[in-house]
XYZ file of C-alpha atoms in Angstrom:
690
model
C 6.361 2.044 27.876
C 3.974 5.057 27.662
C 4.464 8.393 29.298
C 1.408 10.711 28.507
C 2.265 14.227 27.437
C 0.213 16.780 29.233
C -0.977 19.848 27.312
C -0.489 23.485 28.345
C -4.078 23.573 29.325
C -3.769 20.687 31.779
C -5.330 21.169 35.214
C -4.482 19.311 38.438
C -7.539 17.373 39.700
C -7.092 15.219 42.690
C -3.368 15.247 42.276
C -3.425 13.719 38.839
C -2.787 15.795 35.642
C -5.663 15.849 33.292
C -6.379 17.837 30.094
C -9.423 18.688 28.005
C -8.560 15.540 26.225
C -7.350 12.526 28.232
C -3.759 11.838 27.251
C -4.200 8.124 27.560
C -7.098 7.850 25.187
C -5.877 6.428 21.826
C -2.625 5.114 23.321
C -1.562 1.616 24.154
C -0.512 0.643 27.623
C 2.275 -1.911 28.060
C 2.151 -2.751 24.444
C -1.146 -4.565 24.777
C -4.122 -2.515 26.099
C -5.357 0.013 23.538
C -7.324 2.838 25.385
C -10.536 3.635 23.661
C -12.263 6.103 26.053
C -12.486 7.197 29.616
C -15.242 5.490 31.543
C -15.161 6.999 35.031
C -12.882 8.926 37.524
C -12.658 8.391 41.193
C -10.534 9.375 44.145
C -7.984 6.575 43.650
C -8.123 5.711 39.995
C -9.474 6.458 36.559
C -11.168 3.651 34.627
C -11.068 3.362 30.777
C -12.580 1.145 28.200
C -9.684 -0.566 26.381
C -9.044 -3.375 23.828
C -6.901 -6.283 24.713
C -4.968 -6.570 21.543
C -3.779 -10.006 22.443
C -7.133 -11.584 23.127
C -9.244 -9.140 21.024
C -11.737 -8.275 23.680
C -12.912 -5.239 25.492
C -11.742 -4.820 29.097
C -11.856 -2.171 31.891
C -8.497 -0.725 32.474
C -8.110 0.966 35.924
C -5.263 3.271 36.098
C -4.018 4.341 39.588
C -3.500 8.112 40.236
C 0.311 8.707 40.064
C 0.406 10.399 43.563
C -0.277 7.022 45.194
C 3.152 5.763 44.067
C 5.115 8.928 44.896
C 7.508 9.554 47.679
C 8.958 7.053 50.158
C 5.773 4.994 50.294
C 5.689 4.476 46.505
C 7.588 1.213 46.449
C 5.452 0.033 49.334
C 2.280 0.799 47.523
C 3.519 -0.939 44.316
C 4.429 -4.140 46.252
C 1.090 -4.033 48.282
C -0.959 -3.292 45.078
C 0.653 -6.162 43.271
C -0.001 -8.636 46.136
C -3.609 -7.577 46.470
C -4.170 -7.759 42.679
C -2.825 -11.317 42.687
C -5.242 -12.267 45.580
C -8.091 -10.784 43.702
C -7.214 -12.588 40.536
C -7.345 -15.928 42.457
C -10.934 -15.281 43.320
C -13.490 -16.725 40.863
C -17.140 -16.157 41.522
C -19.946 -15.020 39.192
C -20.686 -12.097 41.493
C -17.210 -10.730 41.516
C -15.744 -8.551 38.776
C -12.929 -10.670 37.411
C -9.370 -9.376 37.632
C -7.331 -10.449 34.523
C -3.983 -8.768 34.693
C -1.942 -6.132 36.647
C 1.133 -4.298 35.711
C 3.429 -1.213 35.646
C 4.180 0.630 32.477
C 6.542 3.401 33.430
C 4.720 5.491 35.885
C 1.373 3.969 35.068
C 0.289 1.328 37.478
C -2.767 -0.427 36.172
C -5.302 -3.171 36.758
C -7.080 -5.079 33.979
C -10.711 -6.153 34.866
C -13.826 -7.583 33.297
C -15.793 -4.856 31.492
C -19.274 -4.897 32.985
C -22.147 -3.729 30.807
C -24.566 -1.963 33.039
C -24.788 0.659 35.768
C -23.701 0.913 39.449
C -26.125 0.731 42.339
C -25.769 4.439 43.017
C -27.098 5.360 39.519
C -29.942 2.722 39.942
C -31.008 4.305 43.170
C -31.480 7.735 41.468
C -33.341 6.218 38.548
C -37.095 5.620 38.386
C -39.002 3.352 38.954
C -37.637 2.802 42.579
C -36.536 -0.605 43.629
C -38.889 -2.842 45.433
C -38.054 -4.541 48.674
C -37.705 -7.836 46.860
C -35.228 -6.317 44.381
C -33.234 -4.666 47.341
C -32.934 -7.989 49.186
C -32.095 -9.861 45.912
C -29.178 -7.382 45.220
C -28.046 -7.755 48.891
C -28.092 -11.522 48.544
C -25.891 -11.486 45.532
C -23.423 -9.095 47.124
C -23.237 -11.416 50.126
C -22.703 -14.357 47.908
C -19.721 -12.600 46.382
C -18.335 -11.586 49.764
C -18.932 -15.174 51.169
C -16.394 -16.312 48.631
C -14.010 -13.694 49.536
C -14.407 -14.340 53.356
C -14.139 -17.976 52.708
C -10.694 -17.400 51.294
C -9.630 -15.461 54.327
C -9.797 -12.034 52.589
C -11.728 -8.804 53.207
C -13.096 -6.354 50.681
C -13.090 -3.174 52.898
C -14.885 -0.916 50.516
C -18.397 -2.091 49.883
C -20.617 0.875 48.651
C -23.244 1.440 45.998
C -20.502 2.639 43.616
C -18.838 -0.769 43.821
C -21.911 -2.746 43.253
C -22.438 -3.104 39.442
C -25.852 -4.159 37.914
C -25.474 -5.862 34.498
C -27.951 -5.421 31.696
C -29.102 -9.058 32.291
C -29.905 -8.483 35.861
C -26.758 -9.856 37.547
C -24.946 -8.226 40.326
C -21.100 -7.783 40.294
C -18.991 -6.620 43.212
C -15.989 -4.525 42.007
C -12.672 -3.180 43.380
C -11.696 -6.028 45.654
C -8.117 -5.553 46.750
C -7.669 -1.959 45.653
C -9.129 -0.519 48.782
C -6.881 -2.451 51.057
C -3.688 -1.611 49.095
C -4.536 2.083 49.103
C -5.853 2.350 52.631
C -2.739 0.694 54.081
C -0.417 2.960 52.109
C -2.403 6.051 53.316
C -2.306 4.926 56.991
C 1.359 4.173 56.943
C 2.096 7.636 55.441
C -0.307 9.850 57.270
C -2.058 7.983 59.886
C -5.352 8.719 58.187
C -8.257 6.387 57.030
C -9.208 6.574 53.403
C -12.552 5.258 52.282
C -16.209 6.158 51.642
C -17.010 7.227 55.201
C -20.805 6.689 54.883
C -20.198 2.796 54.811
C -17.039 2.449 57.111
C -17.373 0.416 60.254
C -16.530 2.108 63.565
C -13.439 -0.124 64.107
C -12.058 0.862 60.581
C -12.532 4.473 61.362
C -11.183 4.422 64.923
C -8.083 2.156 64.559
C -7.921 1.013 60.995
C -8.529 -2.644 61.839
C -10.997 -4.673 59.649
C -12.343 -8.125 59.197
C -15.234 -9.908 57.636
C -17.608 -7.960 60.050
C -16.562 -4.651 58.564
C -17.844 -5.900 55.213
C -21.086 -7.046 56.771
C -21.553 -3.559 58.330
C -21.011 -1.948 54.889
C -23.603 -4.303 53.333
C -26.064 -3.416 56.097
C -25.441 0.261 55.567
C -25.897 -0.260 51.730
C -29.190 -2.219 52.389
C -30.413 0.542 54.706
C -29.947 3.208 51.958
C -31.557 0.967 49.362
C -34.662 0.672 51.608
C -34.974 4.222 52.954
C -33.473 6.342 50.178
C -30.932 7.965 52.614
C -27.611 6.968 54.047
C -27.539 5.390 57.573
C -25.765 8.475 58.841
C -25.776 11.879 57.078
C -23.900 15.096 57.584
C -22.227 17.898 55.727
C -18.779 16.645 56.217
C -17.056 13.257 56.536
C -16.023 13.939 60.259
C -19.670 14.473 61.188
C -20.562 11.095 59.707
C -17.515 9.352 61.221
C -18.521 10.612 64.632
C -21.972 9.248 64.255
C -20.572 5.851 63.278
C -18.369 5.759 66.371
C -20.834 7.231 68.901
C -24.400 6.607 67.738
C -26.599 3.578 67.457
C -27.585 3.189 63.754
C -31.163 4.157 63.299
C -33.779 1.719 62.274
C -35.140 1.723 58.729
C -38.696 2.064 60.176
C -37.608 5.425 61.755
C -37.307 6.686 58.193
C -40.055 4.701 56.521
C -42.836 3.625 58.923
C -44.015 0.744 56.595
C -40.852 -1.203 56.959
C -41.356 -4.278 59.227
C -39.637 -5.105 62.391
C -37.914 -8.065 60.865
C -35.888 -5.829 58.550
C -35.083 -3.537 61.542
C -33.596 -6.555 63.412
C -31.649 -7.777 60.429
C -29.999 -4.507 59.817
C -29.426 -3.976 63.520
C -27.449 -7.265 63.618
C -25.408 -6.400 60.523
C -24.641 -2.692 61.584
C -24.154 -3.090 65.426
C -21.615 -0.606 66.621
C -19.624 -3.261 68.469
C -18.089 -5.732 66.023
C -18.672 -8.628 68.331
C -22.410 -7.966 68.192
C -22.534 -8.280 64.469
C -23.117 -11.160 62.245
C -19.564 -12.721 61.888
C -19.294 -13.020 58.152
C -21.014 -12.847 54.698
C -21.965 -16.527 54.903
C -24.003 -16.119 58.134
C -25.419 -12.699 56.863
C -26.522 -14.400 53.602
C -28.528 -17.032 55.466
C -30.097 -14.334 57.530
C -31.171 -12.289 54.590
C -32.443 -15.326 52.787
C -34.468 -16.370 55.722
C -35.809 -12.768 56.049
C -36.845 -12.681 52.382
C -38.654 -16.029 52.771
C -40.593 -14.752 55.824
C -41.819 -11.537 54.264
C -45.267 -11.381 52.674
C -45.593 -10.644 49.013
C -47.213 -7.231 50.005
C -43.981 -6.200 51.732
C -41.711 -7.652 49.068
C -43.465 -5.772 46.255
C -43.549 -2.465 48.155
C -41.414 0.188 46.515
C -38.561 1.502 48.590
C -38.150 5.233 49.554
C -36.632 7.342 46.795
C -33.546 9.207 47.547
C -34.061 12.657 49.018
C -32.029 15.128 47.008
C -31.917 17.667 49.912
C -30.207 15.159 52.295
C -26.631 16.277 52.916
C -24.997 12.958 52.284
C -21.115 12.545 51.981
C -20.544 9.545 49.697
C -17.371 10.431 47.962
C -14.062 8.978 49.042
C -12.469 11.196 51.770
C -9.663 10.949 54.257
C -10.279 11.625 57.913
C -7.384 13.956 58.538
C -6.445 17.296 60.018
C -8.091 19.257 57.144
C -11.523 18.220 58.451
C -10.704 19.896 61.852
C -8.809 22.939 60.671
C -10.405 26.127 61.795
C -9.611 27.729 58.447
C -11.058 24.865 56.413
C -14.419 25.623 54.785
C -15.856 22.282 55.830
C -14.912 22.723 59.567
C -17.559 21.462 61.901
C -18.694 24.584 63.826
C -20.189 23.858 67.380
C -21.937 26.591 69.561
C -20.236 27.422 72.844
C -22.915 25.515 74.732
C -22.505 22.265 72.699
C -19.677 19.772 72.714
C -16.409 19.881 70.620
C -14.734 16.948 69.002
C -11.395 16.115 70.313
C -8.968 13.136 70.209
C -7.902 10.882 73.047
C -4.478 12.391 73.074
C -5.559 16.018 72.599
C -4.706 18.593 75.287
C -7.886 20.016 76.976
C -6.655 23.505 76.602
C -5.727 23.267 72.910
C -8.630 24.514 70.869
C -7.296 22.991 67.601
C -8.030 19.143 67.335
C -5.185 17.057 66.004
C -5.154 14.608 63.134
C -7.276 11.564 63.808
C -4.791 8.608 63.323
C -5.400 4.950 63.096
C -4.503 4.537 66.827
C -6.732 7.377 68.078
C -10.408 7.271 68.967
C -12.962 10.135 68.696
C -14.295 11.230 72.168
C -16.856 13.817 73.062
C -15.647 16.313 75.602
C -17.793 19.213 76.962
C -16.472 22.735 76.445
C -16.162 24.671 79.653
C -17.317 28.275 79.609
C -14.868 30.793 81.155
C -16.376 33.634 83.266
C -16.185 37.084 81.731
C -14.460 40.160 83.013
C -17.749 41.870 83.894
C -18.960 38.927 86.034
C -15.640 38.867 87.876
C -15.958 42.562 88.751
C -19.432 42.099 89.986
C -18.377 39.399 92.260
C -15.591 41.526 93.787
C -17.940 44.420 94.553
C -20.501 41.989 96.278
C -17.857 40.347 98.603
C -17.982 42.882 101.488
C -21.814 42.736 101.643
C -21.679 39.102 101.505
C -19.288 38.877 104.475
C -21.424 41.097 106.697
C -24.453 38.966 106.104
C -22.577 35.504 105.937
C -23.332 34.528 109.434
C -27.100 34.906 108.768
C -27.213 33.052 105.564
C -24.745 30.198 106.199
C -27.521 27.839 107.373
C -29.791 28.874 104.522
C -27.082 28.236 101.978
C -26.424 24.798 103.504
C -30.015 23.919 103.401
C -30.334 25.165 99.855
C -27.239 23.166 98.799
C -28.588 20.073 100.522
C -31.911 20.524 98.861
C -30.384 21.273 95.543
C -28.081 18.343 95.812
C -30.809 16.148 96.629
C -32.979 17.609 93.886
C -30.175 17.273 91.425
C -29.533 13.797 92.480
C -33.162 12.966 92.090
C -33.307 14.554 88.786
C -30.153 12.855 87.648
C -31.451 9.385 88.713
C -35.089 9.849 87.577
C -35.016 12.117 84.625
C -31.395 12.985 83.832
C -28.593 10.805 82.356
C -28.515 8.513 85.430
C -31.937 7.351 84.571
C -30.784 5.743 81.319
C -28.506 2.838 80.487
C -27.593 0.990 77.420
C -28.888 -2.409 76.416
C -25.774 -4.594 76.693
C -24.005 -5.403 73.358
C -22.976 -8.847 72.170
C -26.316 -10.439 73.130
C -27.082 -11.897 69.719
C -26.195 -15.597 69.471
C -25.267 -15.601 73.160
C -26.461 -18.184 75.592
C -29.980 -17.165 76.863
C -28.694 -17.391 80.477
C -25.718 -15.213 79.868
C -27.935 -12.632 78.015
C -30.385 -12.575 80.869
C -27.653 -12.012 83.436
C -26.037 -9.173 81.445
C -29.486 -7.388 81.011
C -30.284 -7.727 84.659
C -26.870 -6.478 85.699
C -27.531 -3.243 83.507
C -30.641 -2.504 85.640
C -33.076 -3.797 83.171
C -35.904 -6.199 83.302
C -36.015 -9.293 81.061
C -39.122 -10.562 79.150
C -38.347 -13.988 77.608
C -39.897 -15.136 74.357
C -39.026 -18.154 72.145
C -39.150 -18.601 68.360
C -37.854 -20.993 65.872
C -34.673 -20.168 63.806
C -32.970 -21.821 60.941
C -29.535 -20.211 61.680
C -29.395 -19.680 65.402
C -28.817 -22.677 67.571
C -31.381 -23.777 70.166
C -30.861 -21.885 73.483
C -29.103 -18.973 71.838
C -30.485 -15.425 71.482
C -32.159 -14.573 68.130
C -33.030 -10.920 68.820
C -33.251 -8.372 71.449
C -35.806 -5.445 71.741
C -34.748 -2.747 72.296
C -31.687 -3.505 70.196
C -28.227 -4.008 71.786
C -26.429 -0.644 72.311
C -29.757 1.286 72.441
C -30.163 3.757 75.325
C -33.266 3.048 77.492
C -34.546 3.986 80.858
C -33.428 1.813 83.733
C -35.760 -0.826 84.790
C -37.088 -0.916 81.212
C -38.347 -4.300 79.897
C -36.077 -5.926 77.330
C -37.539 -8.688 75.290
C -35.133 -11.459 74.653
C -36.190 -13.923 71.960
C -34.448 -17.242 72.410
C -34.101 -19.770 69.629
C -35.975 -23.134 69.886
C -33.725 -24.255 66.999
C -35.065 -25.284 63.587
C -38.858 -25.984 63.654
C -39.782 -29.428 63.001
C -42.970 -30.793 61.540
C -44.404 -34.251 61.317
C -44.197 -36.126 57.996
C -47.780 -37.218 57.058
C -48.476 -41.007 57.033
C -50.349 -42.922 54.272
C -48.408 -41.323 51.490
C -47.362 -44.526 49.748
C -49.825 -46.162 47.355
C -51.748 -42.938 47.295
C -52.482 -40.621 44.178
C -49.866 -38.059 43.420
C -51.984 -35.023 43.911
C -53.243 -36.212 47.236
C -49.714 -36.841 48.483
C -48.475 -33.353 47.337
C -51.504 -31.742 49.101
C -50.666 -33.716 52.397
C -47.091 -32.756 52.392
C -47.761 -29.102 51.834
C -50.536 -29.024 54.416
C -48.008 -30.523 56.939
C -45.830 -27.442 56.234
C -43.238 -29.059 53.981
C -42.140 -28.328 50.449
C -42.254 -31.072 47.801
C -38.780 -31.477 46.311
C -37.947 -33.531 43.348
C -40.712 -35.534 41.785
C -39.212 -38.617 40.091
C -41.153 -40.860 37.825
C -40.555 -44.591 37.059
C -42.227 -47.594 35.568
C -43.701 -50.195 37.687
C -45.146 -53.573 36.427
C -47.605 -53.789 39.271
C -48.424 -50.160 40.256
C -51.024 -47.971 38.274
C -49.965 -44.841 36.808
C -49.969 -41.696 39.096
C -49.478 -43.759 42.307
C -46.596 -42.694 44.740
C -44.308 -45.474 45.294
C -41.410 -43.895 47.340
C -41.004 -40.952 49.733
C -37.513 -39.620 50.729
C -38.183 -39.453 54.445
C -39.882 -41.851 56.811
C -43.553 -41.405 57.241
C -44.515 -40.123 60.556
C -40.927 -38.918 61.339
C -40.108 -35.386 62.615
C -38.144 -33.381 60.104
C -36.916 -29.756 59.966
C -39.484 -27.545 58.446
C -37.307 -26.579 55.396
C -36.899 -30.229 54.390
C -37.732 -30.837 50.846
C -39.558 -34.126 50.544
C -38.804 -35.969 47.290
C -41.420 -38.465 45.975
C -41.379 -41.178 43.202
C -44.544 -41.513 41.141
C -45.371 -44.631 39.054
C -45.740 -44.251 35.284
C -47.459 -47.657 35.135
C -46.175 -50.421 32.937
C -43.354 -49.553 30.596
C -44.503 -49.554 27.047
C -42.621 -51.883 24.718
C -42.749 -52.720 20.934
C -43.543 -56.377 20.306
C -40.552 -58.010 18.426
C -40.793 -60.215 15.415
C -40.320 -63.793 16.573
C -41.269 -65.560 13.405
C -38.674 -67.768 11.988
C -36.711 -68.071 15.404
C -36.254 -71.339 17.392
C -38.326 -71.578 20.524
C -35.237 -70.688 22.664
C -34.375 -67.730 20.654
C -37.958 -66.505 20.691
C -38.267 -66.814 24.498
C -34.929 -65.039 25.140
C -35.894 -62.009 22.822
C -39.217 -61.661 24.522
C -37.922 -61.875 28.065
C -35.189 -59.408 27.449
C -38.003 -56.875 26.762
C -39.931 -57.811 29.945
C -42.456 -59.945 27.937
C -43.842 -63.345 28.911
C -44.087 -66.129 26.416
C -46.835 -68.759 25.952
C -46.185 -71.759 23.604
C -49.257 -72.522 21.408
C -50.194 -75.778 19.505
C -47.718 -76.565 16.769
C -49.131 -76.273 13.174
C -48.168 -77.277 9.763
C -46.616 -74.481 7.634
C -45.667 -74.895 4.025
C -43.358 -71.715 4.310
C -41.601 -72.144 7.734
C -39.284 -74.852 8.530
C -40.064 -77.360 11.158
C -39.417 -76.294 14.857
C -39.321 -72.518 14.029
C -41.880 -70.001 15.106
C -44.524 -69.728 12.452
C -47.191 -67.651 14.111
C -47.249 -65.046 17.050
C -49.880 -63.031 18.801
C -49.710 -60.000 19.317
C -48.388 -59.351 15.936
C -44.834 -58.151 15.356
C -44.283 -54.397 15.838
C -47.565 -53.735 17.597
C -47.363 -51.755 20.908
C -47.716 -53.535 24.266
C -46.380 -53.281 27.796
C -43.860 -54.986 29.959
C -45.300 -58.299 31.484
C -47.644 -58.709 28.589
C -47.825 -62.255 27.177
C -46.896 -63.258 23.609
C -48.191 -66.583 22.281
C -46.012 -68.298 19.670
C -46.729 -71.453 17.637
C -44.042 -73.653 16.196
C -44.059 -74.990 12.673
C -44.470 -78.771 12.036
C -43.288 -78.085 8.505
C -45.282 -78.847 5.469
C -48.261 -81.360 5.841
C -47.681 -84.578 3.771
C -50.570 -86.302 2.064
C -50.485 -89.856 0.482
C -51.160 -89.756 -3.268
C -54.091 -92.219 -4.093
C -54.248 -94.764 -6.993
C -56.017 -93.013 -9.798
C -55.515 -95.301 -12.766
C -58.777 -96.532 -14.208
C -60.756 -93.797 -12.526
C -62.650 -91.348 -14.610
C -61.288 -87.911 -15.150
C -63.972 -86.259 -13.083
C -63.563 -88.739 -10.230
C -59.784 -88.419 -10.195
C -59.743 -84.662 -10.230
C -62.315 -84.412 -7.561
C -60.410 -86.844 -5.285
C -57.053 -85.070 -5.687
C -58.640 -81.607 -4.844
C -60.201 -83.017 -1.801
C -56.905 -84.179 -0.544
C -55.362 -80.626 -1.093
C -53.494 -81.410 -4.282
C -53.332 -79.361 -7.374
C -54.140 -81.395 -10.587
C -52.428 -81.109 -13.951
C -54.490 -83.120 -16.601
C -52.985 -84.406 -19.922
C -54.724 -86.304 -22.765
C -53.797 -89.232 -25.079
C -55.874 -89.784 -28.246
C -57.870 -86.777 -27.151
C -59.134 -88.721 -24.040
C -61.860 -90.438 -26.054
C -62.530 -92.989 -23.187
C -62.249 -90.425 -20.309
C -60.342 -92.882 -18.182
C -56.998 -92.197 -16.268
C -54.184 -94.224 -17.891
C -51.127 -92.746 -16.186
C -50.313 -90.733 -12.942
C -47.335 -88.943 -11.527
C -46.151 -89.561 -8.879
C -47.165 -93.086 -8.447
C -49.746 -94.213 -5.964
C -48.556 -94.278 -2.282
C -46.131 -91.444 -2.574
C -46.386 -88.621 0.121
C -46.330 -85.139 -1.087
C -46.751 -81.803 0.817
C -50.331 -80.618 0.763
C -50.845 -78.281 -2.204
C -48.338 -80.211 -4.376
C -49.281 -80.832 -7.993
C -50.294 -84.429 -9.088
C -50.207 -85.103 -12.963
C -52.706 -87.466 -14.605
C -52.970 -88.649 -18.263
C -56.449 -89.422 -19.559
C -57.065 -91.920 -22.380
């Protein structure tokens, strides 16, 4: 157990004692985690670089601020924190910062996480060069991949913001702080009725009543993407409450309102992610991920490589964690929102109209806008009293005029209200996206608007459902305005070309791409009867209708399979045939021949020669041995030496000549072997000359 000692110079920052030298640095937490240095400090915790002595590795040690575990809610926080840490530790995804351990060492409640070498998205947004649209979308895709795994496990992050999106040195994206936000938020709401979080990215439902689900994370991702593209937060203000009110009562701006070069497709995507009504939003990260990928695929390279807007330093953006509590409304607080007498004042649903001091905004209250009524002054009351006698004497003469003026004024006011004033406007109904086209049309017409129908293909919206609405759902428009409803025709299908089989590879690829498809895997295989480079198989039927995003796999012939000709000499006929056929070779039997070196009935010759290169289905000709060729030895006795030698050589024999009495007569006296014997051709016959 470690209890840090605070020096006399310690200050109180955020409710946590700190000193000029952090007391945790250099100490070991829970006997295992040796703190090396402080890395960062936030509203809920301080993060240190530490060494895990047991596993000898660097980790990130997040130590909760002690005030979170104080008082009656301390035990509840510890319990909630442990449960959320366990839930986070069960999640395994390459885009999530891994949670390794959690524990309590005395008053220190800590979390052990993967140490990410890089920077957070907030730092990257303020560093040159600016991101490109492609990079912003790629970061969003990886964030949504992480959240898709979270939502798939039935969990919610609740605190997506640039500070919790980490960018590694090798270009990967990691989402941090899963589970922590939920534990702290539920503690804070239980204790004070306030909502704790980074207000610039909180969804309306999380601000108004503390409820959140996967759609709240989608909202935060949409707000983060908006900021990446435009260089400013979706809603800005000088205090958290100003921003919170905008989340609750304003339709999120379009990115193109800030940067005119941003195309409508991006506007529509962010509108579906940040719709004020949760039911009008994309339902979870998986659906949002498909939408972002489809958008990225549809954008031109010119747009994808366009640099995003750089952050404007002068914009008053509130990005730090803040609680939406009574302090934000306190008349004595420096951050109080000051409204002129003619404007509106912020009150809660349970606030008394006569009470000028708004109450705390709790999780069960909603922010409403209520006009402030100006009271008559003393001077104006005195003037009315003096004018009363004169008005009574002339009343009979002007009653009719007053009535006429009132009627005319009322008619004029009514006309103004209906034609130019608030009555001339209405909101495009919410929850239209992914709705049936008929239901959407009826809802728009009931709102006093005209409907213009359009159709388009969509990979993610089913046929007959609404893809997009322009103006966007929730946007205020004049009555009788035209609302364009784009209805899905489903996934666009193309026709697979015919004549692909038995065609050259390059021609097949060109035909597939010209038809609008993408070539998928190209397999290569050997074929005995198909020339090299010819397509032999296609993964979908020719002439069929297939979704446009179908990848068509093809198989291309490599021609005959090469093979090394085996050595068949010395094998029997059966052995030679079996060996050749096992390699796909054909065998032809040639004319047998005598062979003095190979036994009878064994292969003595082959063509092609052994170890030469050939191909499957090639033919190898073999010739079997008849054994050595036998020749009858002639009768040589009495023949002259010259005739005997000449005769033997003509028959293929070798001759060994011996002499008796120096061979004075020159005639053969003896021979070996005897006449009539059969010897292999090339054998030696010995003669003795007298």
